[in-house]
Amino acid sequence: MLMETSEIAPAETAGIAPGAPIVHGTNVGKTFAGGSVVALEGATFDIAKGEFVSLVGPSGCGKSTLLRLISGLIDLSSGQMSVHGDPVKGPRTDVGMMFQKATLLEWRTAIENVLLPTELNGTITAKDKRHAAELLELVGLKDFMFSYPSQLSGGMQQRVALARLLQTGADVLLLDEPFGALDEFTREHLNVELMRIVAEFGATTIFVTHNITEAIFLADRVGVMTPRPGRLAAMVPVNFPRPRELSLQTTPEFNVLVEQVRNTLGSH
Amino acid sequence: MAVTDQVAGEGGGKPLMSIGMRRMINHAAIFLTLIALWEFGSRIGWLDPLFYPRPTAILESFWRIYVTQANVWHHLYVSLGLVFIGFAAGSILGVGLGALVGFNPVVRRFLQPYVIVLEATPRIAVAPLLIAALGFGAPPKIAIIMLVCFFAPFINTLSGVVNVNEEKLELFRSMGASKMQTLRKLVLPEAVPVIMAGERLALTAALSGVLVAEFILRDQGIGALILTYTRNLNMASAFACIFTLTIIGFLIFKGMEVLDHRIAFWNHSDATDRMSEKRARAWGNLTGGRNV
Ligand SMILES: Nc1ncnc2c1ncn2[C@@H]1O[C@H](COP(=O)(O)OP(=O)(O)OP(=O)(O)O)[C@@H](O)[C@H]1O
Ligand SMILES: [Mg+2]
């Protein structure tokens, strides 16, 4: 690679992705307000098929910006980026996004919300309906298919949003603090389920969080980001076998990684 | 009031009557006392019976204008017909223009100062001008009703369309929705509750609008009838007309409430529960092809 400076060196040396790269970025940068706000600078990364990457870092370090760039919701200011080998030019069907808020349509039942992406792509068939019902079952909402968002708890709403994300058929899933607004118990529970589900789908996942423990627990690699300007400071590999239990978080090996991520965050 | 039913039971045994029932009886008692006071006061001369006719006289008038003379029906028919036409035209125009302006930032910026000026002007002040311009009969009346009906739906639709949830817009964009799809499946449905609130205001305004128009034109309609009765010092009949309008106003209010529960059901938990059950039953026949 033709990287000139050492700024992104840690990310470079943090191990090449195990499979074929699905998401690829070279020197990705984004500025706002006519260049006066540098949201992200010189991010270079490769994410392999089926890999789970967490992005962690303090507020304003460009995590959401990076996700929105990958999703094609906003355009690059500098650098190159591709998904499945195609340069990202705008929103695309093979990339799906989930936000901190469930953003469900209140006038639709859970299953109608899950079917929304299919509906936007054409007509809904009986097969689509069955698929949506299966997805709701997968996220544990079999008995709430016909509930409206206002009848569901925050955690259940996020489950619907996850089912909707899977219904898009995207194999690159971008999750921006998806459970950040939920209480800790619900969040831990959903994290475990998320791991199981994305593994089952073989989806490539990028997961943004403020929580270092959560980031490490879920990920194959943790992208550590630092602010002013936003940078991808390091990619820390996490080599614990799967499936993982919550008790993993209390092992010394796990805490070594937590320290390592924390030091990377602190040294910038 | 499911909760209040329980409280009365305290003190052992079955409650003789629920609190809701007792409250109703209290209300009725107070109401009847007031009416009796009015009747009594009017009879012994505390109240000038010329301007404050006895309740019994008003009842007699009700009987006369609805049954024996039966002249009120025609006027009601005329007024309510105009209310309906003017409301429909004014609010459709309001919603349509509101959506158009809302979707179009350039038009919005251009129109903003005019909207502010028009909003600050009492619309009813323009009524005599409309009559001067449109002459007699139904057209100026409809124009006046349209005028008073237009603004609430217009402003509410505009703000509903402009204030679409940013995150939902982003979601639609990330799913590759077209402009038209975003409009139909996100922006408009999301604006429905606030549009409904505008329609409610508009319909109430329409009733006042038709009265003002009839007061000015003095030709026919319930407003003209009230005017005739008061000028002839037949206050009992005027009161009977006014109470008729009270009832109509109440029915409009209730009707709009029912409509709001049906159309913007997701804003009312009871209506949402009912809808949810309905959707579950509809799903029973899982057939292909049809949109959910
Ligand atoms: N549309 C925008 N216009 C101007 N500045 C923006 C815009 N979006 C993001 N920024 C700026 O870019 C920087 C990075 O923002 P970003 O939302 O990516 O941070 P983040 O890491 O997701 O933060 P958080 O953890 O709070 O969500 C911030 O300084 C933010 O103010
Ligand atoms: Mg963010």
XYZ file of C-alpha atoms and ligand atoms in Angstrom:
592
model
C 0.000 0.000 0.000
C 1.072 3.535 -0.665
C 0.563 4.907 2.814
C 2.993 7.703 3.500
C 2.564 8.680 7.120
C 2.610 6.752 10.322
C -0.734 8.048 11.540
C -2.640 5.038 10.374
C 0.198 2.604 10.909
C -1.397 0.735 13.825
C -4.458 0.011 11.763
C -2.236 -1.215 8.981
C -0.286 -3.598 11.132
C -3.240 -4.912 13.084
C -3.614 -7.958 10.962
C -4.950 -8.461 7.501
C -8.548 -9.540 7.394
C -8.910 -13.319 7.292
C -11.244 -13.620 4.290
C -11.720 -11.694 1.072
C -12.229 -7.963 1.789
C -15.886 -6.920 1.519
C -15.549 -3.366 2.764
C -12.430 -1.532 1.776
C -11.361 2.017 2.527
C -8.198 3.897 1.609
C -7.397 7.193 3.285
C -11.077 7.913 3.755
C -11.789 11.457 4.893
C -14.845 13.598 5.445
C -15.114 17.305 6.142
C -18.228 19.342 6.879
C -19.080 23.027 6.693
C -16.967 23.673 3.621
C -13.898 21.961 5.027
C -13.793 23.714 8.389
C -14.964 20.658 10.354
C -12.819 17.583 9.869
C -15.064 14.724 10.949
C -12.813 11.927 9.730
C -9.293 11.799 8.347
C -7.144 9.161 6.676
C -9.090 6.053 7.610
C -7.689 2.964 5.912
C -9.241 -0.424 6.544
C -10.215 -3.772 5.102
C -13.123 -5.733 6.472
C -13.486 -9.370 5.540
C -16.551 -11.354 4.655
C -18.479 -12.404 7.748
C -16.257 -10.356 10.022
C -17.645 -8.497 13.037
C -15.892 -5.177 13.594
C -16.683 -2.875 16.491
C -15.909 0.814 16.317
C -15.284 2.441 19.668
C -14.282 5.942 20.627
C -15.407 9.090 22.398
C -18.224 11.283 21.154
C -17.404 13.230 18.007
C -14.571 11.001 16.792
C -16.379 10.256 13.541
C -17.893 6.824 14.173
C -21.295 7.698 12.735
C -19.620 9.592 9.928
C -17.627 6.509 8.956
C -20.773 4.341 8.954
C -22.695 6.877 6.918
C -19.846 6.998 4.421
C -19.870 3.218 4.056
C -23.650 3.179 3.688
C -23.441 5.804 0.951
C -25.715 8.196 2.831
C -23.001 10.848 2.565
C -20.178 11.308 0.065
C -16.463 11.040 0.709
C -14.410 14.202 0.864
C -11.200 12.317 0.156
C -9.883 8.802 -0.356
C -11.556 5.740 -1.836
C -14.039 3.261 -0.551
C -15.639 0.181 -1.976
C -18.109 -2.489 -0.919
C -17.974 -5.837 -2.709
C -15.383 -4.251 -4.958
C -17.716 -1.509 -6.233
C -16.965 2.092 -5.301
C -19.614 3.458 -2.943
C -21.647 6.125 -4.735
C -24.903 6.142 -2.801
C -27.273 3.987 -0.752
C -27.283 0.407 -1.997
C -29.248 -2.735 -1.333
C -26.311 -4.852 -0.178
C -25.647 -2.469 2.727
C -28.188 -2.013 5.519
C -28.185 0.363 8.415
C -29.676 0.396 11.893
C -29.777 3.404 14.208
C -29.840 4.111 17.919
C -33.531 4.883 17.663
C -35.679 2.085 16.287
C -37.198 4.494 13.709
C -40.245 2.282 13.251
C -43.307 3.629 11.478
C -45.924 4.013 14.221
C -48.832 3.341 11.888
C -47.516 -0.077 10.927
C -47.541 -3.323 12.870
C -44.242 -5.039 13.628
C -44.509 -7.295 10.602
C -45.561 -4.443 8.334
C -42.479 -2.566 9.510
C -40.286 -5.559 8.760
C -41.797 -5.796 5.278
C -41.096 -2.133 4.515
C -37.808 -2.701 2.651
C -39.439 -5.394 0.491
C -42.346 -3.090 -0.231
C -39.982 -0.334 -1.340
C -38.431 -2.761 -3.801
C -41.617 -4.029 -5.385
C -44.647 -6.041 -4.395
C -44.880 -8.272 -1.366
C -45.422 -11.953 -1.996
C -46.657 -14.629 0.391
C -43.062 -15.817 0.561
C -41.905 -12.398 1.713
C -44.544 -12.444 4.407
C -43.450 -15.828 5.626
C -39.833 -14.677 5.617
C -40.706 -11.596 7.645
C -42.639 -13.717 10.122
C -39.629 -16.025 10.462
C -37.344 -13.084 11.084
C -39.616 -11.809 13.832
C -39.530 -15.259 15.351
C -35.744 -15.231 15.081
C -35.537 -12.007 17.085
C -37.971 -13.404 19.642
C -41.109 -11.516 18.673
C -43.265 -14.346 17.378
C -46.168 -13.261 19.586
C -45.873 -9.578 18.712
C -46.110 -9.665 14.921
C -49.253 -7.548 14.909
C -48.298 -5.165 17.670
C -47.813 -1.520 16.861
C -44.569 0.169 17.959
C -46.359 2.037 20.754
C -47.336 -1.331 22.222
C -43.716 -2.536 22.345
C -40.912 -1.807 24.802
C -37.745 -0.054 23.625
C -35.880 -3.365 23.447
C -38.648 -5.001 21.449
C -38.715 -2.057 19.064
C -35.011 -2.513 18.415
C -35.635 -6.203 17.750
C -38.179 -5.211 15.107
C -35.619 -2.824 13.619
C -33.099 -5.668 13.536
C -35.585 -7.942 11.785
C -36.267 -5.161 9.292
C -32.535 -4.791 8.701
C -32.260 -8.525 7.991
C -35.297 -8.363 5.708
C -33.411 -5.967 3.421
C -31.215 -8.912 2.466
C -28.103 -6.780 2.884
C -24.992 -8.752 3.767
C -23.141 -5.744 5.142
C -24.831 -4.572 8.323
C -24.007 -1.179 9.802
C -25.229 -0.683 13.355
C -24.867 2.737 14.949
C -25.164 2.266 18.732
C -28.219 0.096 18.108
C -28.852 -0.684 21.770
C -27.311 2.480 23.207
C -30.613 3.819 24.505
C -31.564 0.605 26.324
C -30.897 -0.449 29.897
C -27.828 -2.573 30.583
C -29.641 -5.899 31.053
C -31.609 -5.581 27.848
C -28.490 -4.459 26.039
C -26.352 -7.421 27.150
C -29.121 -9.787 26.215
C -29.599 -8.253 22.795
C -25.845 -8.233 22.181
C -25.672 -11.978 22.686
C -28.602 -12.486 20.351
C -27.127 -10.141 17.783
C -23.920 -12.210 17.739
C -25.890 -15.397 17.199
C -28.035 -13.901 14.455
C -25.328 -12.235 12.372
C -23.253 -15.425 12.630
C -26.241 -17.390 11.364
C -26.580 -15.028 8.412
C -22.854 -14.870 7.752
C -23.259 -11.095 7.612
C -20.365 -8.671 7.660
C -21.075 -6.368 10.572
C -19.795 -2.999 11.691
C -21.006 -2.083 15.146
C -20.547 1.357 16.695
C -20.523 1.726 20.461
C -19.217 3.885 23.314
C -18.705 0.842 25.469
C -15.274 -0.802 25.354
C -16.387 -4.067 26.990
C -19.262 -4.453 24.568
C -17.014 -3.608 21.628
C -14.496 -6.323 22.502
C -17.061 -8.918 23.521
C -18.823 -8.785 20.172
C -16.008 -8.265 17.733
C -13.390 -10.080 15.703
C -11.570 -6.764 15.574
C -12.059 -3.506 17.434
C -11.498 -0.289 15.525
C -10.343 2.308 18.025
C -11.164 5.861 16.989
C -9.873 9.133 18.407
C -11.233 12.666 18.029
C -10.084 16.064 16.735
C -9.741 15.184 13.960
C -11.567 11.863 13.819
C -9.130 9.035 13.141
C -9.120 5.291 13.053
C -6.182 4.967 15.454
C -5.879 1.207 15.669
C -7.495 -2.092 14.766
C -7.215 -4.447 17.731
C -7.750 -8.137 16.927
C -9.919 -10.133 19.340
C -9.221 -13.843 19.132
C -11.625 -15.411 21.610
C -13.425 -18.445 20.196
C -17.155 -18.344 19.429
C -19.784 -18.776 20.632
C -18.870 -16.492 23.508
C -20.458 -16.422 26.939
C -21.012 -13.306 29.019
C -18.592 -14.759 31.602
C -15.789 -14.141 29.087
C -15.894 -10.509 30.151
C -14.468 -11.324 33.586
C -11.427 -13.298 32.385
C -7.906 -11.804 32.705
C -7.315 -12.172 28.957
C -10.381 -10.081 28.251
C -9.232 -7.396 30.661
C -5.847 -7.249 28.996
C -7.639 -6.315 25.779
C -9.766 -3.751 27.580
C -6.588 -2.154 28.894
C -5.026 -2.203 25.452
C -8.029 -0.434 23.870
C -8.206 2.030 26.725
C -4.507 2.860 26.346
C -4.892 3.410 22.630
C -7.794 5.755 23.324
C -5.881 7.541 26.055
C -2.609 8.006 24.200
C -4.273 10.224 21.611
C -64.027 4.938 33.969
C -63.129 1.470 35.075
C -61.090 2.604 38.059
C -63.713 4.778 39.677
C -66.169 1.917 39.635
C -64.080 0.117 42.235
C -63.706 2.922 44.751
C -67.357 3.190 45.618
C -67.294 -0.375 46.838
C -65.194 0.483 49.879
C -67.000 0.319 53.180
C -68.202 -3.221 52.605
C -70.894 -4.805 50.526
C -71.865 -3.955 47.015
C -71.788 -0.303 46.008
C -75.242 1.167 45.719
C -74.150 3.101 42.686
C -70.858 3.811 40.966
C -69.061 7.116 41.392
C -69.612 7.803 37.706
C -73.331 7.442 38.207
C -73.350 9.577 41.320
C -71.375 12.265 39.509
C -73.874 12.281 36.707
C -76.722 12.713 39.176
C -74.845 15.607 40.814
C -74.364 17.278 37.471
C -78.013 16.828 36.599
C -79.034 18.249 39.951
C -76.893 21.353 39.537
C -78.085 21.818 35.970
C -81.750 21.521 36.910
C -81.263 23.934 39.807
C -79.751 26.512 37.475
C -82.585 26.086 35.015
C -85.124 26.365 37.834
C -83.424 29.542 39.097
C -83.507 30.973 35.597
C -87.170 30.104 35.181
C -88.029 31.460 38.602
C -85.903 34.592 38.210
C -87.472 35.305 34.865
C -91.010 34.843 36.232
C -90.588 37.119 39.228
C -88.745 39.733 37.201
C -85.119 39.401 38.349
C -84.229 38.766 34.757
C -85.750 40.798 31.980
C -87.860 38.198 30.164
C -87.529 40.202 26.993
C -83.824 39.410 26.710
C -83.618 36.343 28.916
C -86.687 34.288 28.050
C -87.840 31.589 30.437
C -86.491 28.062 29.775
C -90.057 26.897 29.290
C -90.548 29.576 26.665
C -87.396 28.367 24.914
C -88.724 24.823 25.001
C -91.958 26.023 23.472
C -89.951 27.739 20.739
C -88.032 24.542 20.079
C -91.348 22.783 19.577
C -92.576 25.510 17.291
C -89.567 25.944 15.032
C -88.984 22.178 14.725
C -92.531 20.784 14.730
C -95.492 23.070 14.368
C -93.951 25.764 12.210
C -91.016 23.537 11.177
C -89.258 26.475 9.544
C -85.789 25.791 10.994
C -85.108 22.732 8.875
C -84.717 24.651 5.664
C -82.298 27.107 7.256
C -80.302 24.317 8.886
C -80.111 22.516 5.584
C -78.838 25.618 3.812
C -76.272 26.474 6.479
C -74.922 22.980 6.973
C -74.731 22.417 3.230
C -72.583 25.516 2.908
C -70.463 24.479 5.895
C -69.832 21.132 4.281
C -68.928 22.520 0.851
C -66.829 25.368 2.211
C -65.031 23.134 4.698
C -64.295 20.475 2.121
C -63.028 22.981 -0.436
C -61.076 25.098 2.057
C -59.431 22.252 3.877
C -58.571 20.301 0.739
C -56.994 23.454 -0.636
C -55.201 23.973 2.688
C -53.821 20.447 2.876
C -52.858 20.437 -0.803
C -51.092 23.776 -0.736
C -49.545 22.983 2.649
C -48.029 19.801 1.252
C -46.884 21.550 -1.905
C -45.230 24.400 -0.027
C -43.816 21.996 2.548
C -42.102 19.874 -0.076
C -40.692 22.832 -1.902
C -38.098 24.800 0.095
C -37.821 27.505 -2.558
C -41.558 28.163 -2.680
C -41.586 28.029 1.105
C -38.952 30.716 1.494
C -40.744 32.878 -1.042
C -44.168 32.480 0.565
C -43.102 32.734 4.191
C -43.587 36.509 4.655
C -47.022 36.400 3.018
C -48.100 33.541 5.203
C -47.029 35.464 8.305
C -48.925 38.578 7.207
C -52.063 36.592 6.351
C -51.857 34.661 9.579
C -51.759 37.887 11.576
C -54.832 39.259 9.778
C -58.198 38.182 11.223
C -59.621 36.337 8.221
C -63.182 37.290 9.033
C -62.308 40.954 8.405
C -62.103 40.129 4.729
C -65.687 38.827 4.650
C -67.363 42.121 3.587
C -64.847 42.453 0.747
C -65.675 38.977 -0.481
C -69.366 39.796 -0.431
C -68.748 43.031 -2.312
C -66.764 41.115 -4.901
C -68.974 38.033 -5.228
C -72.447 39.491 -4.727
C -75.299 37.600 -3.090
C -76.190 33.978 -2.642
C -74.021 30.968 -1.995
C -70.698 31.928 -3.682
C -69.616 34.652 -1.228
C -70.670 32.474 1.704
C -68.667 29.536 0.456
C -65.739 31.859 -0.138
C -65.916 33.125 3.451
C -66.101 29.608 4.871
C -63.204 28.515 2.678
C -61.229 31.472 3.913
C -61.714 30.626 7.585
C -61.187 26.895 6.916
C -58.044 27.231 4.897
C -55.413 28.265 7.367
C -55.385 25.627 10.083
C -55.063 22.706 7.646
C -52.562 24.681 5.573
C -50.268 25.581 8.464
C -50.576 22.171 10.102
C -49.906 20.241 6.907
C -46.965 22.506 6.172
C -45.403 21.985 9.580
C -46.202 18.269 9.525
C -44.452 17.854 6.203
C -41.493 20.042 7.132
C -40.926 18.407 10.513
C -40.535 14.842 9.316
C -38.285 12.845 11.584
C -34.739 13.182 10.197
C -33.757 9.676 11.241
C -36.704 8.140 9.454
C -35.833 10.108 6.333
C -32.299 8.751 6.579
C -33.677 5.241 7.027
C -35.756 5.595 3.870
C -32.745 6.900 2.022
C -30.592 4.009 3.211
C -33.237 1.589 1.922
C -33.135 3.233 -1.490
C -36.681 4.655 -1.358
C -37.692 6.971 -4.197
C -38.950 10.499 -3.527
C -42.497 9.420 -4.237
C -42.236 6.420 -1.909
C -40.803 8.571 0.857
C -43.695 10.960 0.390
C -46.439 8.350 0.367
C -45.108 5.936 2.930
C -43.378 8.294 5.344
C -44.016 12.017 5.069
C -47.786 12.016 4.594
C -48.663 9.314 7.130
C -46.413 10.955 9.671
C -48.212 14.263 9.120
C -51.684 12.722 9.498
C -52.223 13.422 13.223
C -51.260 17.076 12.935
C -53.333 17.443 9.751
C -56.294 15.958 11.599
C -55.833 18.521 14.369
C -55.974 21.225 11.698
C -59.159 19.771 10.232
C -60.773 19.871 13.633
C -60.055 23.564 14.013
C -61.217 24.175 10.453
C -64.594 22.535 10.890
C -65.297 24.564 14.032
C -64.234 27.694 12.171
C -66.550 26.768 9.297
C -69.562 26.901 11.591
C -68.625 30.396 12.774
C -67.836 31.385 9.198
C -71.275 30.515 7.858
C -72.924 32.447 10.703
C -70.910 35.578 9.994
C -71.696 35.306 6.297
C -75.383 34.951 7.047
C -75.320 37.808 9.542
C -73.942 40.056 6.834
C -76.105 38.821 3.983
C -79.304 38.311 6.055
C -80.892 36.152 3.389
C -81.316 32.628 4.679
C -79.635 30.078 6.915
C -79.542 29.641 10.648
C -77.514 32.838 11.128
C -80.095 34.895 9.227
C -82.826 33.228 11.268
C -81.164 34.194 14.569
C -80.847 37.733 13.270
C -84.537 37.876 12.288
C -85.684 36.498 15.627
C -83.574 38.913 17.681
C -84.676 41.892 15.591
C -88.283 40.871 16.204
C -87.443 40.473 19.892
C -88.410 36.818 19.696
C -85.558 35.886 22.017
C -86.936 32.480 22.927
C -86.693 31.339 19.314
C -83.253 32.924 18.958
C -82.118 30.938 21.996
C -83.598 27.775 20.502
C -81.469 28.395 17.380
C -78.367 29.064 19.459
C -78.835 25.856 21.451
C -79.299 24.024 18.179
C -75.872 25.300 17.170
C -74.478 24.176 20.525
C -75.664 20.672 19.773
C -74.261 20.776 16.236
C -70.950 22.067 17.534
C -70.820 19.265 20.053
C -71.644 16.663 17.414
C -68.927 18.056 15.158
C -66.444 17.874 18.018
C -67.389 14.277 18.844
C -67.493 13.269 15.194
C -64.011 14.625 14.583
C -62.801 12.801 17.663
C -64.165 9.512 16.362
C -62.635 10.208 12.963
C -59.274 11.006 14.556
C -59.363 7.690 16.441
C -59.924 5.914 13.155
C -57.498 7.765 10.926
C -54.669 8.606 13.338
C -55.301 5.485 15.402
C -51.673 5.091 16.461
C -51.956 8.227 18.589
C -54.616 6.644 20.792
C -53.742 3.547 22.771
C -57.277 2.110 22.769
C -57.614 2.530 19.015
C -54.137 1.032 18.521
C -55.112 -2.056 20.530
C -58.251 -2.518 18.457
C -56.363 -2.040 15.192
C -53.715 -4.531 16.266
C -56.356 -7.205 16.847
C -57.896 -6.429 13.497
C -54.571 -6.794 11.687
C -53.921 -10.101 13.417
C -57.268 -11.440 12.225
C -56.694 -10.155 8.694
C -53.381 -11.987 8.604
C -55.253 -15.239 9.162
C -55.656 -15.665 5.434
C -52.027 -15.387 4.436
C -52.516 -14.853 0.754
C -49.946 -13.841 -1.801
C -49.459 -10.738 -3.917
C -51.498 -8.304 -1.881
C -49.835 -5.425 -0.102
C -49.946 -5.721 3.656
N -23.824 17.026 9.005
C -22.800 17.535 9.725
N -22.477 18.837 9.626
C -21.451 19.363 10.331
N -20.699 18.669 11.169
C -20.957 17.370 11.328
C -22.021 16.729 10.622
N -22.051 15.429 10.983
C -21.054 15.267 11.872
N -20.386 16.426 12.081
C -19.241 16.597 12.961
O -18.328 15.586 12.692
C -17.740 15.104 13.876
C -17.925 13.610 13.971
O -19.311 13.353 14.121
P -19.889 11.891 14.284
O -21.356 12.029 14.392
O -19.367 11.026 13.226
O -19.299 11.457 15.687
P -19.574 10.146 16.528
O -18.290 9.498 16.768
O -20.631 9.341 15.878
O -20.121 10.765 17.880
P -21.195 10.157 18.865
O -20.488 9.121 19.655
O -21.570 11.326 19.712
O -22.319 9.637 18.054
C -18.369 15.863 15.010
O -17.499 16.898 15.395
C -19.619 16.428 14.419
O -19.938 17.650 15.009
Mg -22.658 8.787 16.386
